Amino acid sequence: MGGLQIPMEHVLALAGLLFSCGLMGLMLRRNIIFMLMSLEVMLNAAALAFVAAGAYWGQADGQVIFLLILTVAAAEVAVGLGLVLQIQRRFKTLDMDQANRLQG
Amino acid sequence: MNLIPLIPFFPLASAALLLLTTGRMPRGIAAVLGAGSVGLSALCVALTAQQFLATGEIQQITLWTWMAIDGFTPGIAFYVDGLTVVMMSVITGVGFLIHLYSIEFMWEDESLCRYFTYMNLFVAAMLLLVMADNLLLLYLGWEGVGVCSYLLVGFWYRDPANGAAARKAFVVTRIGDTAMALGLFLLLAELGTLDIQPLMAQAANQWQAGDTLPIIAAALLLGGAVGKSAQLPLHTWLPDAMAGPTPVSALIHAATMVTAGVYLIARTYGLFLLAPPVLEAVAWIGLATLLLAAFTAMAQHDIKRILAYSTISQIGYMFLALGVGAFASGIFHLMTHAFFKALLFLAAGAVIHCLHHEHNIFRMGGLRSRLPVVFASFLIGSAALAALPFTSGFYSKDAILLSAWELEGIGPWLWAGGLLGALLTSIYSFRLVFIVFFGETQTEPDKQPGWKMAAPLLLLCVLSLIGGWFALPLAGVFPAGEGHGVNHTIEVISIGTPLLGLLIAYLLFLGRQVSISSLVESPTGARLKDFWFSGWRIDSLYDALWVRPYCAVAQWWQNEPVDKFYNAVVSLSQWAHRRLLVTQSGELRWYATTMVMALVLMLAFMLRNAP
Amino acid sequence: MMEVLFYIAGFVALTATIAALTRANAAHALIYLIVSLLAVAVLFFLMGAPFAAALEIVIYAGAIMVLFVFVIMMLNLGDAGVSREQQLLAGRIWILPGIMAGLLLLELLLAMDNASGATSGNVVAPKAVGITLFGPYLLAVEIASMLLLSALVGAYHLGRRFIVRRGEH
């Protein structure tokens, strides 16, 4: 079936809401796993906005950017989770408030 | 063969030789070099003077051009006219006698070579000063004598008091030297040249009498003269400079260096004639100084300090003479003063030398029979100083007082002050004679002066007596109009006053016929005596006015107050650093939160114009 | 009527996200997140971007989230972890992030005031996407592949257990 015609304000408002939720989670949670999850939420929200823009113009560029965002998210998660493993081994905790050795 | 360049050359070469061999020369050779070079110089001066008196021809010799900058080309050039001949004769003649005397006086001192180095250097610089054709070379000699004065006053440098006296002499004269330098700058800028004769001609062309610029220039030169000649207000260094060896005091602080100021004013008289207020100031400075110093001399008890204050007073007379326009009389008094003051200083040196370095006159006495030659010298010297009739001092001082009387307006006041000064001079000089040479002997002399000390003393005695009969060849130097009529009343008063002073001194100090001890010991009397003894408290005044504030500022400045500003900058940034450090908590959440805060603010700023 | 689907899917995505970020148990939160991603994929499909929707499910939900699951299982947080998280989430910790996020949302909405129009109803086929990728965006593809390579190497290195030899720290 063909695509729907959805008002842009609504789509972008939804993207904005999702982004704010992710931001809230980033500022709120102390556990590094949850912080990474919040980052994923934010990236997803941005991707939604891009795809919506591509749909507005009827071109493929939006989806191409979405693909690149996906790539970035994958790379970031891979490295980030490796770091999480190291943090767990060294600090024996996943609480990021304890990892303040760069203080001062 | 021109002898003129040789005149400063001999002492200069001797000084250089002694300097280069730094004390390794045997004492005998050093002494011969030291005195002999000045002797040779004196010989050349005598030949030059003879030639000058015969022909009356002014010689101007340029050795080489010192510098050439944009039209200003002073040279190492000598200008020999009557005034120069008089000055050179005094310097080398009296200088040679003093050098001869010094050989015996300083023979036991370990630094004899250093002494003669400095003395020869001094004579060379002084000769440069008086022979200079341009003011820049004169200033070179001026500075040279200042340096040598410092070196010689602080000769026995191991005693810090001598060093302090030397520094005081140097610093106080330096103030005058700075004024003089400013005057030279002004003259160069306005007149374009510093050669003395062309300068005076140009000044007469360019300026009228009473213009501002010649007044300023003359006042600045006067500042230099006041410093070097120890007049009010820059006279405080001379009594302390008696810390040097006595021949040094005789040469530098009686006969030659302190007369440099008088010479300067006489040499540039043309400039001073264009500035009548300054000339009047010269006369008043001379008068004030001579009275102040005369009162102070009466209250002193150190033999050399009495003579030092006496020198200050007599130079005041020379300034007085210059101020009333009697330039030739001033130079005449300069010459006679050189004779009798050098005589007095050398005789005092003989007393000190033979009494194992006793300086207090109240611990001497009755030396009339013990040191006859010295007694005779002192007697003749004091007579000349007091201007008793037919001594050289009588003729010169009389001429000055007569010229003062004849000046319109302020003349009679100057004359009255000069007369009072003459009375006081007579009193204090005979006080000195009576206390030291009469009465009971308190300290016995342990040796007699040898021929090297006695011969100069005798020669100077002769000169002090016959010096008044010399006719100085100053005819072509100063403007005419100094001849004065004979005023018998003034002459009688001039003869009588010193005799009156002699009588008073006799009554008070020889055998105490009349006792004023009750007056002296009364409260006002004691306070007055203290006041005069301290030189009218001028030293304390300067101490409170200049020295203490300067030292206080220097003390405060040692804490590096300017650094406080830079340290404050550092402290401020460190304080700000510590305050801002609180935001670096190391917590990831906090960083994210602050980033969001900034983002919110930026968006708010960008959206402020949104509908 | 078909537009309603959009709003339903949107609602599901939003609720699942909020739920994901407020759980104490990491595994639960992950599942909620996957639900949210699936809802967003539906949104893509509705907007006429089937390729994006497929990618969202396959890569995002299927690879990245699975990676998360593996790591959480490896870390073995357990009940102690759950209770700790619950403690940390209570109280005044909500105030400042709440205000900040709310302000940001407000500004985003304000910025969008003059956005108008609607998505076109056209479907952008995967073929078109492929042609665009290997046409104008070729360089980006190459760089993305290099990025993935560096991530691979980095992740391998970071995840290694370091063996401490005698004499070294």
Tab-separated table of N, CA and C in Angstrom, chain C residues 4-91:
chain	number	residue	atom	x	y	z
C	4	VAL	N	-5.165	6.899	11.889
C	4	VAL	CA	-5.224	6.517	13.312
C	4	VAL	C	-4.086	5.583	13.661
C	5	LEU	N	-3.739	4.715	12.705
C	5	LEU	CA	-2.639	3.778	12.967
C	5	LEU	C	-1.367	4.518	13.395
C	6	PHE	N	-1.202	5.631	12.710
C	6	PHE	CA	0.004	6.411	13.063
C	6	PHE	C	-0.016	6.810	14.523
C	7	TYR	N	-1.149	7.336	14.957
C	7	TYR	CA	-1.216	7.841	16.333
C	7	TYR	C	-1.116	6.708	17.344
C	8	ILE	N	-1.676	5.554	16.992
C	8	ILE	CA	-1.569	4.414	17.915
C	8	ILE	C	-0.115	3.992	18.042
C	9	ALA	N	0.526	3.846	16.878
C	9	ALA	CA	1.932	3.422	16.917
C	9	ALA	C	2.777	4.432	17.670
C	10	GLY	N	2.480	5.698	17.455
C	10	GLY	CA	3.213	6.736	18.171
C	10	GLY	C	3.043	6.641	19.668
C	11	PHE	N	1.823	6.417	20.051
C	11	PHE	CA	1.534	6.284	21.481
C	11	PHE	C	2.277	5.115	22.076
C	12	VAL	N	2.250	3.999	21.368
C	12	VAL	CA	2.949	2.808	21.873
C	12	VAL	C	4.432	3.106	22.038
C	13	ALA	N	5.011	3.757	21.015
C	13	ALA	CA	6.446	4.049	21.087
C	13	ALA	C	6.771	4.896	22.304
C	14	LEU	N	5.944	5.919	22.492
C	14	LEU	CA	6.219	6.850	23.597
C	14	LEU	C	6.112	6.145	24.945
C	15	THR	N	5.037	5.390	25.117
C	15	THR	CA	4.834	4.726	26.405
C	15	THR	C	5.930	3.712	26.671
C	16	ALA	N	6.273	2.964	25.637
C	16	ALA	CA	7.311	1.948	25.830
C	16	ALA	C	8.629	2.599	26.200
C	17	THR	N	8.921	3.721	25.564
C	17	THR	CA	10.187	4.403	25.891
C	17	THR	C	10.193	4.853	27.327
C	18	ILE	N	9.099	5.496	27.756
C	18	ILE	CA	9.056	5.968	29.137
C	18	ILE	C	9.193	4.810	30.103
C	19	ALA	N	8.504	3.713	29.739
C	19	ALA	CA	8.601	2.545	30.613
C	19	ALA	C	10.021	2.034	30.654
C	20	ALA	N	10.666	2.015	29.477
C	20	ALA	CA	12.019	1.458	29.424
C	20	ALA	C	12.964	2.237	30.327
C	21	LEU	N	12.776	3.537	30.340
C	21	LEU	CA	13.759	4.340	31.050
C	21	LEU	C	13.466	4.440	32.532
C	22	THR	N	12.364	3.923	32.977
C	22	THR	CA	12.083	4.043	34.394
C	22	THR	C	12.078	2.703	35.111
C	23	ARG	N	12.496	1.632	34.445
C	23	ARG	CA	12.554	0.338	35.111
C	23	ARG	C	13.775	0.224	35.967
C	24	ALA	N	13.685	-0.635	36.935
C	24	ALA	CA	14.840	-0.937	37.777
C	24	ALA	C	15.584	-2.146	37.264
C	25	ASN	N	14.880	-3.019	36.643
C	25	ASN	CA	15.486	-4.241	36.128
C	25	ASN	C	15.945	-3.989	34.713
C	26	ALA	N	17.213	-4.200	34.443
C	26	ALA	CA	17.786	-3.858	33.138
C	26	ALA	C	17.173	-4.701	32.036
C	27	ALA	N	16.951	-5.952	32.295
C	27	ALA	CA	16.407	-6.821	31.242
C	27	ALA	C	15.011	-6.374	30.845
C	28	HIS	N	14.205	-6.030	31.829
C	28	HIS	CA	12.865	-5.530	31.531
C	28	HIS	C	12.938	-4.280	30.691
C	29	ALA	N	13.821	-3.396	31.086
C	29	ALA	CA	13.950	-2.132	30.352
C	29	ALA	C	14.314	-2.387	28.906
C	30	LEU	N	15.169	-3.348	28.684
C	30	LEU	CA	15.574	-3.661	27.316
C	30	LEU	C	14.397	-4.146	26.488
C	31	ILE	N	13.572	-4.999	27.077
C	31	ILE	CA	12.437	-5.519	26.323
C	31	ILE	C	11.501	-4.400	25.939
C	32	TYR	N	11.270	-3.507	26.870
C	32	TYR	CA	10.422	-2.346	26.575
C	32	TYR	C	11.008	-1.533	25.447
C	33	LEU	N	12.312	-1.404	25.462
C	33	LEU	CA	12.979	-0.617	24.426
C	33	LEU	C	12.769	-1.271	23.057
C	34	ILE	N	12.869	-2.600	23.045
C	34	ILE	CA	12.653	-3.290	21.768
C	34	ILE	C	11.244	-3.031	21.257
C	35	VAL	N	10.286	-3.063	22.163
C	35	VAL	CA	8.903	-2.761	21.773
C	35	VAL	C	8.822	-1.382	21.150
C	36	SER	N	9.511	-0.440	21.783
C	36	SER	CA	9.489	0.927	21.278
C	36	SER	C	10.064	0.991	19.876
C	37	LEU	N	11.148	0.257	19.665
C	37	LEU	CA	11.777	0.268	18.339
C	37	LEU	C	10.842	-0.346	17.293
C	38	LEU	N	10.175	-1.392	17.695
C	38	LEU	CA	9.223	-2.012	16.739
C	38	LEU	C	8.127	-1.032	16.374
C	39	ALA	N	7.650	-0.279	17.362
C	39	ALA	CA	6.602	0.713	17.080
C	39	ALA	C	7.108	1.762	16.109
C	40	VAL	N	8.345	2.180	16.291
C	40	VAL	CA	8.929	3.183	15.383
C	40	VAL	C	9.063	2.610	13.986
C	41	ALA	N	9.362	1.308	13.915
C	41	ALA	CA	9.443	0.685	12.588
C	41	ALA	C	8.093	0.755	11.887
C	42	VAL	N	7.038	0.506	12.657
C	42	VAL	CA	5.689	0.635	12.083
C	42	VAL	C	5.491	2.048	11.558
C	43	LEU	N	5.945	3.020	12.314
C	43	LEU	CA	5.812	4.412	11.889
C	43	LEU	C	6.505	4.632	10.546
C	44	PHE	N	7.701	4.038	10.435
C	44	PHE	CA	8.430	4.214	9.176
C	44	PHE	C	7.627	3.643	8.013
C	45	PHE	N	7.145	2.452	8.262
C	45	PHE	CA	6.393	1.781	7.196
C	45	PHE	C	5.200	2.612	6.766
C	46	LEU	N	4.515	3.219	7.773
C	46	LEU	CA	3.344	4.026	7.469
C	46	LEU	C	3.706	5.273	6.695
C	47	MET	N	4.912	5.760	6.913
C	47	MET	CA	5.292	6.991	6.209
C	47	MET	C	5.793	6.709	4.797
C	48	GLY	N	5.869	5.458	4.410
C	48	GLY	CA	6.302	5.129	3.057
C	48	GLY	C	7.800	4.930	2.969
C	49	ALA	N	8.385	4.346	4.041
C	49	ALA	CA	9.818	4.069	4.001
C	49	ALA	C	10.041	2.642	4.447
C	50	PRO	N	9.678	1.684	3.586
C	50	PRO	CA	9.748	0.274	4.008
C	50	PRO	C	11.169	-0.208	4.280
C	51	PHE	N	12.090	0.300	3.483
C	51	PHE	CA	13.494	-0.101	3.692
C	51	PHE	C	13.970	0.307	5.066
C	52	ALA	N	13.629	1.554	5.467
C	52	ALA	CA	14.014	2.021	6.786
C	52	ALA	C	13.384	1.157	7.873
C	53	ALA	N	12.123	0.810	7.656
C	53	ALA	CA	11.434	-0.016	8.651
C	53	ALA	C	12.131	-1.355	8.805
C	54	ALA	N	12.493	-1.932	7.659
C	54	ALA	CA	13.153	-3.239	7.729
C	54	ALA	C	14.479	-3.133	8.460
C	55	LEU	N	15.205	-2.132	8.099
C	55	LEU	CA	16.506	-1.955	8.734
C	55	LEU	C	16.368	-1.767	10.240
C	56	GLU	N	15.366	-0.961	10.621
C	56	GLU	CA	15.125	-0.718	12.040
C	56	GLU	C	14.957	-2.038	12.763
C	57	ILE	N	14.174	-2.889	12.246
C	57	ILE	CA	13.920	-4.154	12.943
C	57	ILE	C	15.154	-5.026	12.915
C	58	VAL	N	15.707	-5.187	11.714
C	58	VAL	CA	16.801	-6.154	11.591
C	58	VAL	C	18.029	-5.717	12.357
C	59	ILE	N	18.451	-4.491	12.147
C	59	ILE	CA	19.724	-4.067	12.743
C	59	ILE	C	19.528	-3.509	14.131
C	60	TYR	N	18.661	-2.551	14.239
C	60	TYR	CA	18.531	-1.879	15.528
C	60	TYR	C	17.997	-2.838	16.575
C	61	ALA	N	16.774	-3.303	16.341
C	61	ALA	CA	16.198	-4.181	17.353
C	61	ALA	C	16.849	-5.550	17.343
C	62	GLY	N	17.297	-5.971	16.188
C	62	GLY	CA	17.766	-7.343	16.094
C	62	GLY	C	19.225	-7.531	16.406
C	63	ALA	N	20.038	-6.521	16.216
C	63	ALA	CA	21.458	-6.714	16.479
C	63	ALA	C	21.910	-5.909	17.688
C	64	ILE	N	21.607	-4.633	17.663
C	64	ILE	CA	22.124	-3.757	18.725
C	64	ILE	C	21.483	-4.113	20.058
C	65	MET	N	20.209	-4.278	20.078
C	65	MET	CA	19.542	-4.597	21.338
C	65	MET	C	19.944	-5.978	21.822
C	66	VAL	N	20.159	-6.886	20.897
C	66	VAL	CA	20.604	-8.222	21.292
C	66	VAL	C	21.975	-8.144	21.917
C	67	LEU	N	22.791	-7.295	21.366
C	67	LEU	CA	24.118	-7.069	21.971
C	67	LEU	C	23.980	-6.612	23.415
C	68	PHE	N	23.066	-5.675	23.613
C	68	PHE	CA	22.782	-5.203	24.973
C	68	PHE	C	22.395	-6.383	25.859
C	69	VAL	N	21.534	-7.208	25.349
C	69	VAL	CA	21.063	-8.349	26.163
C	69	VAL	C	22.226	-9.239	26.554
C	70	PHE	N	23.083	-9.525	25.576
C	70	PHE	CA	24.251	-10.365	25.892
C	70	PHE	C	25.071	-9.782	27.027
C	71	VAL	N	25.334	-8.477	26.919
C	71	VAL	CA	26.206	-7.870	27.924
C	71	VAL	C	25.543	-7.892	29.285
C	72	ILE	N	24.255	-7.603	29.334
C	72	ILE	CA	23.569	-7.618	30.632
C	72	ILE	C	23.618	-9.004	31.241
C	73	MET	N	23.420	-10.020	30.396
C	73	MET	CA	23.499	-11.388	30.915
C	73	MET	C	24.875	-11.676	31.438
C	74	MET	N	25.887	-11.188	30.721
C	74	MET	CA	27.266	-11.435	31.145
C	74	MET	C	27.563	-10.762	32.466
C	75	LEU	N	27.000	-9.581	32.648
C	75	LEU	CA	27.286	-8.834	33.859
C	75	LEU	C	26.596	-9.432	35.071
C	76	ASN	N	25.518	-10.074	34.853
C	76	ASN	CA	24.905	-10.851	35.936
C	76	ASN	C	24.597	-10.000	37.153
C	77	LEU	N	23.765	-8.993	36.933
C	77	LEU	CA	23.536	-8.045	38.013
C	77	LEU	C	22.680	-8.628	39.126
C	78	GLY	N	21.644	-9.273	38.779
C	78	GLY	CA	20.875	-9.967	39.791
C	78	GLY	C	19.946	-9.079	40.610
C	79	ASP	N	19.393	-9.677	41.670
C	79	ASP	CA	18.418	-8.975	42.510
C	79	ASP	C	19.024	-7.792	43.232
C	80	ALA	N	20.273	-7.966	43.628
C	80	ALA	CA	20.943	-6.842	44.340
C	80	ALA	C	20.980	-5.614	43.458
C	81	GLY	N	21.250	-5.875	42.164
C	81	GLY	CA	21.283	-4.746	41.244
C	81	GLY	C	19.937	-4.072	41.142
C	82	VAL	N	18.887	-4.902	41.126
C	82	VAL	CA	17.535	-4.350	40.986
C	82	VAL	C	17.194	-3.453	42.168
C	83	SER	N	17.470	-3.940	43.358
C	83	SER	CA	17.093	-3.132	44.532
C	83	SER	C	17.897	-1.844	44.586
C	84	ARG	N	19.155	-1.925	44.194
C	84	ARG	CA	19.982	-0.717	44.201
C	84	ARG	C	19.406	0.312	43.251
C	85	GLU	N	19.012	-0.151	42.092
C	85	GLU	CA	18.448	0.771	41.109
C	85	GLU	C	17.179	1.412	41.636
C	86	GLN	N	16.391	0.633	42.311
C	86	GLN	CA	15.148	1.202	42.837
C	86	GLN	C	15.426	2.313	43.829
C	87	GLN	N	16.438	2.083	44.655
C	87	GLN	CA	16.809	3.119	45.626
C	87	GLN	C	17.252	4.391	44.926
C	88	LEU	N	18.017	4.190	43.884
C	88	LEU	CA	18.594	5.361	43.242
C	88	LEU	C	17.546	6.192	42.523
C	89	LEU	N	16.461	5.553	42.117
C	89	LEU	CA	15.492	6.266	41.312
C	89	LEU	C	14.513	7.087	42.130
C	90	ALA	N	14.527	6.929	43.431
C	90	ALA	CA	13.519	7.626	44.219
C	90	ALA	C	13.943	9.050	44.519
C	91	GLY	N	12.961	9.880	44.843
C	91	GLY	CA	13.288	11.170	45.464
C	91	GLY	C	13.518	12.327	44.532
